[in-house]
Coordinates of C-alpha atoms and ligand atoms in Angstrom, one line a residue:
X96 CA 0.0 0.0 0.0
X97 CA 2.9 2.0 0.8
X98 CA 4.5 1.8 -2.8
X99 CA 1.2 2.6 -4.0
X100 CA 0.6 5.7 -2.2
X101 CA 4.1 7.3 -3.1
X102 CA 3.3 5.8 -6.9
X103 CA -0.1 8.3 -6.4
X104 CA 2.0 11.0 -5.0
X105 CA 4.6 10.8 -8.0
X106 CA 1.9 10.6 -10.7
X107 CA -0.4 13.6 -8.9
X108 CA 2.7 16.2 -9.0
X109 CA 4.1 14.8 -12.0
X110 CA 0.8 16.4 -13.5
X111 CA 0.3 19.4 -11.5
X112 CA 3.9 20.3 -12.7
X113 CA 2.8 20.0 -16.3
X114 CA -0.7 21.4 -16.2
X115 CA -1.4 24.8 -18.0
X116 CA -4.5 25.9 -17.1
X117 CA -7.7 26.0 -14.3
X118 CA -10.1 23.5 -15.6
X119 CA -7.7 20.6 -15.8
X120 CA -6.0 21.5 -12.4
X121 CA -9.3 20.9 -11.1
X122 CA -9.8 17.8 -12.8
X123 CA -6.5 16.5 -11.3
X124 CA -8.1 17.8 -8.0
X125 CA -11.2 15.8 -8.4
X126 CA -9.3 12.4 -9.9
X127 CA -6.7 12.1 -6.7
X128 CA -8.7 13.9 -3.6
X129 CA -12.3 13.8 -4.6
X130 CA -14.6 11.4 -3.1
X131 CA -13.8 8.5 -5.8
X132 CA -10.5 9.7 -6.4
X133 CA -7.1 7.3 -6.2
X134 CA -5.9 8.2 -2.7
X135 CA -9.3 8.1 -1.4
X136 CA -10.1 4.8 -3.1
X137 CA -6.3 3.9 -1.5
X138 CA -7.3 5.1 2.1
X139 CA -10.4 3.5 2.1
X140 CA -9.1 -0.2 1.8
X141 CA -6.8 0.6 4.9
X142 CA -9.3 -1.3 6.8
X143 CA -8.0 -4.6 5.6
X144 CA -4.2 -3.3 7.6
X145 CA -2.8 -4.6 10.4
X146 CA -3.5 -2.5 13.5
X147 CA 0.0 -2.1 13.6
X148 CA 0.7 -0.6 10.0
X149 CA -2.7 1.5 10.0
X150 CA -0.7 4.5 11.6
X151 CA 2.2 4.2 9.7
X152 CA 0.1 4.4 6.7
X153 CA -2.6 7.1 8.1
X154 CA 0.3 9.3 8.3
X155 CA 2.0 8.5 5.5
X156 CA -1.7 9.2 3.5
X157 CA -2.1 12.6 5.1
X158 CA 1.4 13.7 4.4
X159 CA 0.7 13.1 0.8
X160 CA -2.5 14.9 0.6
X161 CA -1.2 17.5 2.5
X162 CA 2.2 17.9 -0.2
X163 CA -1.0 16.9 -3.5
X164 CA -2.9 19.7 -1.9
X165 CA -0.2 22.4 -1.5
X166 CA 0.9 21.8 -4.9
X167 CA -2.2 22.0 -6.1
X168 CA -3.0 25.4 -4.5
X169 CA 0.4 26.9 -5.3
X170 CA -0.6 25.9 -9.1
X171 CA -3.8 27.6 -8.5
X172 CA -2.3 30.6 -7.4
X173 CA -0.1 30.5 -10.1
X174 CA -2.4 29.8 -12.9
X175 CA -4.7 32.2 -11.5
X176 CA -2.4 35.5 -11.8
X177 CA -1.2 34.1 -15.1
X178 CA -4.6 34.8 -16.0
X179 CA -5.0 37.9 -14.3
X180 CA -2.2 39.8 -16.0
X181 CA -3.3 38.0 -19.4
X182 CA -6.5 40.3 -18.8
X183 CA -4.8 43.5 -17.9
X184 CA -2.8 43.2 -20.9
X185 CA -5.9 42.8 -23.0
X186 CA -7.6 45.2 -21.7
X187 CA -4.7 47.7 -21.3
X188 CA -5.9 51.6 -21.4
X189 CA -3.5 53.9 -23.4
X190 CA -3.0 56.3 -21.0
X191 CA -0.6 57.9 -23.2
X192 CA -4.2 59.2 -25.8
X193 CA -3.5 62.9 -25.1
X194 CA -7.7 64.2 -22.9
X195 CA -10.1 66.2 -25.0
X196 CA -9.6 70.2 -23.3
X197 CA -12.8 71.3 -22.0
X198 CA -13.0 75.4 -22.5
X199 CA -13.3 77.4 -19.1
X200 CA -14.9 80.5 -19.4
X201 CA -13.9 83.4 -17.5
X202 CA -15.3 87.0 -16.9
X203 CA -15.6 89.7 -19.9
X204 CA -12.8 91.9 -19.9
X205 CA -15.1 94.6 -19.6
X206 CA -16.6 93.2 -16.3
X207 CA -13.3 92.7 -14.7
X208 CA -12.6 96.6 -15.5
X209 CA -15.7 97.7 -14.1
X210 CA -15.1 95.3 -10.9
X211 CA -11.9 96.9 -10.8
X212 CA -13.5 100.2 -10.6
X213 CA -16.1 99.5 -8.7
X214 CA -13.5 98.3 -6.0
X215 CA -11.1 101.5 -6.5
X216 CA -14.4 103.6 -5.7
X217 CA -15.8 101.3 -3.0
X218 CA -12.2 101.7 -1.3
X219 CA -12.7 105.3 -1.3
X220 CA -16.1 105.3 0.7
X221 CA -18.3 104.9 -2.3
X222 CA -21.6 102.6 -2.4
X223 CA -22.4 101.0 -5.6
X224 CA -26.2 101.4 -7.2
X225 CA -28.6 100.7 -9.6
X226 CA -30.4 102.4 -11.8
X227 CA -33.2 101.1 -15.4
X228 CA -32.1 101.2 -18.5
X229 CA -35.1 101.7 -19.8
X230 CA -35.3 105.9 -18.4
X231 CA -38.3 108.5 -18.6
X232 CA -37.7 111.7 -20.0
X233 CA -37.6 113.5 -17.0
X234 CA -34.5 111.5 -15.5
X235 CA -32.2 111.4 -18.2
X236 CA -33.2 115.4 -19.2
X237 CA -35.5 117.0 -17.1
X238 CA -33.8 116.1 -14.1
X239 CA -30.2 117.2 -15.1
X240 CA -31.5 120.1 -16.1
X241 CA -32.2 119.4 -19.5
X242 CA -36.0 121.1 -20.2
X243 CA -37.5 119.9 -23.0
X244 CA -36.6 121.8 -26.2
X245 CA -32.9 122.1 -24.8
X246 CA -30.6 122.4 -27.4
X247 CA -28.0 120.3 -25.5
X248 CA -30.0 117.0 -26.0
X249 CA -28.7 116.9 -29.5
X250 CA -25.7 115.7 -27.2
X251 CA -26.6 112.4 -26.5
X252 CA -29.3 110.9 -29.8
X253 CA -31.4 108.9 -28.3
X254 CA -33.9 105.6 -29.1
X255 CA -37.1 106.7 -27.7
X256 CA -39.5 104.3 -26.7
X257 CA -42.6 106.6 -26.3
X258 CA -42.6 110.3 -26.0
X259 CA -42.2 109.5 -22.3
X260 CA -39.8 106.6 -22.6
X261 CA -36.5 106.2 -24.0
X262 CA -33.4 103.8 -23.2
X263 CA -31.2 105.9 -21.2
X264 CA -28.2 108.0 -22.9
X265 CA -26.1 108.2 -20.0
X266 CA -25.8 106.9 -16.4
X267 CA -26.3 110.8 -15.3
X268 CA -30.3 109.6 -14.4
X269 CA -29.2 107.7 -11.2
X270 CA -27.3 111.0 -10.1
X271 CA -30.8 112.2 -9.8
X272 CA -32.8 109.3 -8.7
X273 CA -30.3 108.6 -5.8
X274 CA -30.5 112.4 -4.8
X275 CA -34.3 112.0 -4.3
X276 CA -33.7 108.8 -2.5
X277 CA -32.0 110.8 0.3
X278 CA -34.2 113.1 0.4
X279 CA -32.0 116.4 0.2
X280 CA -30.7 116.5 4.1
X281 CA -28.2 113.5 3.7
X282 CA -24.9 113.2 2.1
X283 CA -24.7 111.4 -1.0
X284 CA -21.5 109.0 -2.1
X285 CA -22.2 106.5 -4.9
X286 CA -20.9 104.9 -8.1
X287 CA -23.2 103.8 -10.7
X288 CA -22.1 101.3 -13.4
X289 CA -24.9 99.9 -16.3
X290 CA -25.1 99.9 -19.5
X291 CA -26.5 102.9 -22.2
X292 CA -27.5 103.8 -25.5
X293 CA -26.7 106.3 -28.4
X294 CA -27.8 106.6 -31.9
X295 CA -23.9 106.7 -32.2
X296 CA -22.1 105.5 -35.5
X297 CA -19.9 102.4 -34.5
X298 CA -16.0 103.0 -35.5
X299 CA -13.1 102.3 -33.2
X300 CA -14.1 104.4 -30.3
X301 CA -17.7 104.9 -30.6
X302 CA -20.4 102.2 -29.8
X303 CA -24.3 102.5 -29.9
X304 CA -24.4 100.7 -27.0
X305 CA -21.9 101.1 -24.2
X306 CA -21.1 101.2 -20.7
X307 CA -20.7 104.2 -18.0
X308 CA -20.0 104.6 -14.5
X309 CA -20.9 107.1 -13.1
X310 CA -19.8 109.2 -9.6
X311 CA -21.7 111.1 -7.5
X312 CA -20.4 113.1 -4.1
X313 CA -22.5 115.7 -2.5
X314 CA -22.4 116.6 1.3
X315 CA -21.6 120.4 3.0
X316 CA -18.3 122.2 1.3
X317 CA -17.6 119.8 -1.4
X318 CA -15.0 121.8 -3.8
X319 CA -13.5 121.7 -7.1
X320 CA -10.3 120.6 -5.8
X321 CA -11.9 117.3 -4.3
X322 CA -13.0 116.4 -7.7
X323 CA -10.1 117.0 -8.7
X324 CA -7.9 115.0 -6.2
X325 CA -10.4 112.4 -6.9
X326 CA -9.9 111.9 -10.2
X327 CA -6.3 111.8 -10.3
X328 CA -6.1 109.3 -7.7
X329 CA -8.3 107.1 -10.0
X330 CA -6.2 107.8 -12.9
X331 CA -2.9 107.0 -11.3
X332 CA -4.5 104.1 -9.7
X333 CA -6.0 102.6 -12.5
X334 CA -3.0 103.7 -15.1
X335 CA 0.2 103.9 -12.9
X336 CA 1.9 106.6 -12.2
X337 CA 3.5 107.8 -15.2
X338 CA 0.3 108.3 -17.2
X339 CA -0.5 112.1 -17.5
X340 CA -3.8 113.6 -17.3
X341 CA -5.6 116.9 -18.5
X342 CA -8.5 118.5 -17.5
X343 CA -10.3 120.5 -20.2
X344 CA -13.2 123.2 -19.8
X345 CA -16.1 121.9 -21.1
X346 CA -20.1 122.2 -20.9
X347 CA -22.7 119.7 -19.4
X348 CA -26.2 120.8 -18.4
X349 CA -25.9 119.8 -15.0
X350 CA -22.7 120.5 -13.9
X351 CA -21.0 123.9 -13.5
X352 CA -18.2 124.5 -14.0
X353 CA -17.7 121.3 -16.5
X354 CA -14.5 119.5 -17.5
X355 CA -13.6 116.5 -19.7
X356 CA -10.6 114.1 -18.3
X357 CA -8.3 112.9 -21.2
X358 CA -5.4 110.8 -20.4
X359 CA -2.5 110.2 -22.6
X360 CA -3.1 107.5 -25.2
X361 CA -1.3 104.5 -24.2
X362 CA -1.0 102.9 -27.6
X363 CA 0.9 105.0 -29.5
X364 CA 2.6 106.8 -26.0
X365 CA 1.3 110.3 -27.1
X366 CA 2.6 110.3 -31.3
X367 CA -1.0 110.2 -32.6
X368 CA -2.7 106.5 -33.8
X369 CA -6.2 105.6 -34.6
X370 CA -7.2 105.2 -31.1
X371 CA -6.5 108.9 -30.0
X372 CA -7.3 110.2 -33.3
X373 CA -4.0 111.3 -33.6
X374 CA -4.3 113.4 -31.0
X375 CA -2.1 111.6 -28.2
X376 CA -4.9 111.9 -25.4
X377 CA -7.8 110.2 -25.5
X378 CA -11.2 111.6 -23.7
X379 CA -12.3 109.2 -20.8
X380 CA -14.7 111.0 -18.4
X381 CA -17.1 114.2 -18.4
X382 CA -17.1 115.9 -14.7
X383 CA -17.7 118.7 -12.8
X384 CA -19.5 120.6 -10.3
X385 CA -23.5 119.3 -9.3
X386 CA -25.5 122.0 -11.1
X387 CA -27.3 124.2 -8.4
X388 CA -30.3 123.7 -10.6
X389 CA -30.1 120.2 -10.4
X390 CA -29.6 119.9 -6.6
X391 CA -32.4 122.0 -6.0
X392 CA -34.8 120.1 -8.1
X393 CA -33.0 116.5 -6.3
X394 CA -34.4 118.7 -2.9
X395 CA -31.2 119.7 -1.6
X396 CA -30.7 123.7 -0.7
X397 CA -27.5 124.2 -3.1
X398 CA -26.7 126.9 -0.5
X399 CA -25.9 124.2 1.9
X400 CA -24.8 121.5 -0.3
X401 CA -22.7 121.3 -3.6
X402 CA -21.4 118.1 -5.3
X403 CA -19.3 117.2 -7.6
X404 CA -20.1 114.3 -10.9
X405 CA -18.6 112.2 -13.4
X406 CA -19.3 109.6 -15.8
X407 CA -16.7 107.4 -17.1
X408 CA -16.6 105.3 -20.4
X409 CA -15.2 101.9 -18.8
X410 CA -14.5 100.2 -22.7
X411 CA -12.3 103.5 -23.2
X412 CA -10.6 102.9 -19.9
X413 CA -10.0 99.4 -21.4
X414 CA -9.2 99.9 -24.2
X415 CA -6.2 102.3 -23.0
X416 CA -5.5 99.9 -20.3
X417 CA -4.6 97.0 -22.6
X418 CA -4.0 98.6 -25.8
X419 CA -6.9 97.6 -27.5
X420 CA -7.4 99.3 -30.6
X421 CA -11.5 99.1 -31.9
X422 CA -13.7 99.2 -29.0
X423 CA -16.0 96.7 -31.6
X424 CA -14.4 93.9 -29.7
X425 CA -16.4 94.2 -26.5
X426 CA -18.9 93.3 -28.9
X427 CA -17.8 90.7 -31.2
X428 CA -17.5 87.7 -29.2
X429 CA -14.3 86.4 -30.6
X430 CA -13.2 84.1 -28.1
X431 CA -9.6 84.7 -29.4
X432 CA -9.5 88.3 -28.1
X433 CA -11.1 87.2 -24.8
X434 CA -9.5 84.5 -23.7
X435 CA -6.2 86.8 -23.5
X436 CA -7.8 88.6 -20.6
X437 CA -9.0 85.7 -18.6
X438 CA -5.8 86.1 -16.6
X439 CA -5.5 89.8 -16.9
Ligands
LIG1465 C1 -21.9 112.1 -20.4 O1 -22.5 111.1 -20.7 C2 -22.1 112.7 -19.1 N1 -23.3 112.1 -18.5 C3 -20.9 112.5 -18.1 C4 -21.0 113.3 -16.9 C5 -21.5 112.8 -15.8 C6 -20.6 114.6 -17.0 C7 -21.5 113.6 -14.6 C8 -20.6 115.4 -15.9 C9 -21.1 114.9 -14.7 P1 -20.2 112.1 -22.4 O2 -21.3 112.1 -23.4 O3 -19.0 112.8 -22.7 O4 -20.8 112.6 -21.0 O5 -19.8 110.6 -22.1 C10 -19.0 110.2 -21.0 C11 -18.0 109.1 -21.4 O6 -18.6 108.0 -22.0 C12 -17.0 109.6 -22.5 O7 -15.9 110.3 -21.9 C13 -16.6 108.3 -23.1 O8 -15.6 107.7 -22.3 C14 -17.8 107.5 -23.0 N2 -18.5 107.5 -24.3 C15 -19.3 108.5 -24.8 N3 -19.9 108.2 -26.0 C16 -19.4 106.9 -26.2 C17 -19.6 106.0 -27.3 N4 -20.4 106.2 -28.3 N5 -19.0 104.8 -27.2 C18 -18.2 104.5 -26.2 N6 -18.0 105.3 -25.2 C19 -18.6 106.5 -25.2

């Protein structure tokens, strides 16, 4: 029986050692240690041994199922990760395939300059507000002390909606609606940014549509001089240091005495290019002192109070900012020319 368990044991690893795959490692399984396999046919006639060789051979039986079933499990585990990195290799991702770029979006240049303005304002003690675009006659004229009939309306063409209605030329209306607001015994300090309209003919400064910001500051002994300090501290805050400014006389219904801010043209550094109509400066804000008319009819005593005003052309301030040479690319949507600012 002896000889013919070791013969078992011989034959069993003989074929594990040769076997190349799952199915028939389990068929070795079943034909030596299943439940009518050889050494269990073997063990089974170990009833017809002496009691003295029964132990000998019980032991000798277990050692060789234990060294059939180790081999048989380290062929398993073998066989099995064969497998397993066959698979991987089949189903191998190319890592390497270069990803498809998904586009992020970023702000319009031209909000990111009125942010920035907003903030430069805000930092000086200004709130921010609001005011329609859609404007009656009597805030965008009559207000600002513009009566009907007032030759100084040809100023600003206008799309009327009704004879009443009409979408606002400037952001000068929200001077007057935030006046009214406080009532004429409180100190006013805003900024106003939105959007307006002019019959305008588009070239590379104009736009029939366009954006304003406009500044209001009215409280006791407001001067000329504040206005003024104010406006350079934008400038040189917005521009740097070594861009000049000038201040030029000039006439606005509802400020007195009127200027207009030009600063020197940053694309051609003051020689004259298409931007600054070969001037060298290029105009970027109307100011000046709150008309008394206007204060008056805003319910302020303009013997008490006085103000000063401007409205700003943010696209202009862009366009100077970054060189920009046709104001028609707010407008255009070419994402080529946008997606240089996203960083900006
Ligand atoms: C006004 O609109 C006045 N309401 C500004 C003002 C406010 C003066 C408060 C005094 C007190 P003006 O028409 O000049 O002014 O326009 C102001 C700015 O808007 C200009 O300096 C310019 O930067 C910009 N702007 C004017 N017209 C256009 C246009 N068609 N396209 C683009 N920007 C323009």
């Amino acid at each position: 029986m002896k000889e013919q368990l070791e013969a078992i044991q011989q034959e069993a690893l003989e074929k594990i050692n040769t076997v190349d795959n799952l199915k028939e490692l389990q068929e070795i399984r079943v034909a030596y240690l299943g439940k009518k396999g050889s050494l269990t046919s073997v063990l089974r006639g170990m009833g017809q041994l002496s009691k003295e060789e029964r132990p000998i051979v019980g032991e000798m039986a277990n050692r060789i199922r234990e060294a059939i079933t180790a081999s048989l499990d380290e062929k398993k585990e073998a066989l099995e990760k064969e497998a397993l990195e066959k698979q991987l290799e089949a189903e191998a991702i190319d890592i390497t395939l270069p990803g498809r770029p998904t586009n992020v979006g970023g702000p319009h240049l031209l909000t990111k300059i009125v942010e920035e303005i907003e903030d430069l304002f805000i930092g000086m003690g200004y709130e921010v507000r609001e005011g329609p675009e859609v404007e009656t006659d009597y805030f965008n004229f009559e207000a600002l002390n513009l009566p009907k009939d007032h030759p100084a309306r040809d100023m600003q063409d206008s799309f009327y909606i009704t004879n009443e209605l009409l979408l606002r030329t400037h952001t000068s209306p929200v001077q007057a609606r935030t006046m009214r607001k406080y009532g004429g015994n409180q100190p006013v300090k805003m900024i106003c940014p939105g959007k307006v309209y002019r019959r305008d003919t588009d070239d590379a400064t104009h736009s029939h549509q366009f954006t304003q910001i406009e500044g209001l500051y009215v409280d006791k002994h407001v001067r000329m001089s504040d206005l003024k300090g104010t406006l350079d501290r934008f400038a040189k805050k917005m521009f740097g240091e070594e861009r000049k400014i000038r201040l030029r006389p000039s006439f606005f219904p509802f400020t007195e005495p009127s200027v207009e801010m030009d600063i020197s043209c940053k694309v051609c550094h003051g020689d004259g290019c298409s931007v600054c109509k070969q001037t060298g400066w290029i105009e970027i804000l109307g100011a000046g002192m709150v008309h008394p008319n206007v204060l008056e009819m805003a319910g302020y005593d303009s013997n008490e109070y006085t103000g000063f005003a401007f409205g700003m052309g943010p696209e202009r301030i862009a366009m100077l900012k970054y060189g920009i040479n046709d104001i028609r690319h707010f407008y255009t949507n070419d994402r080529r020319f946008l997606k240089q600012y996203h960083q900006a």
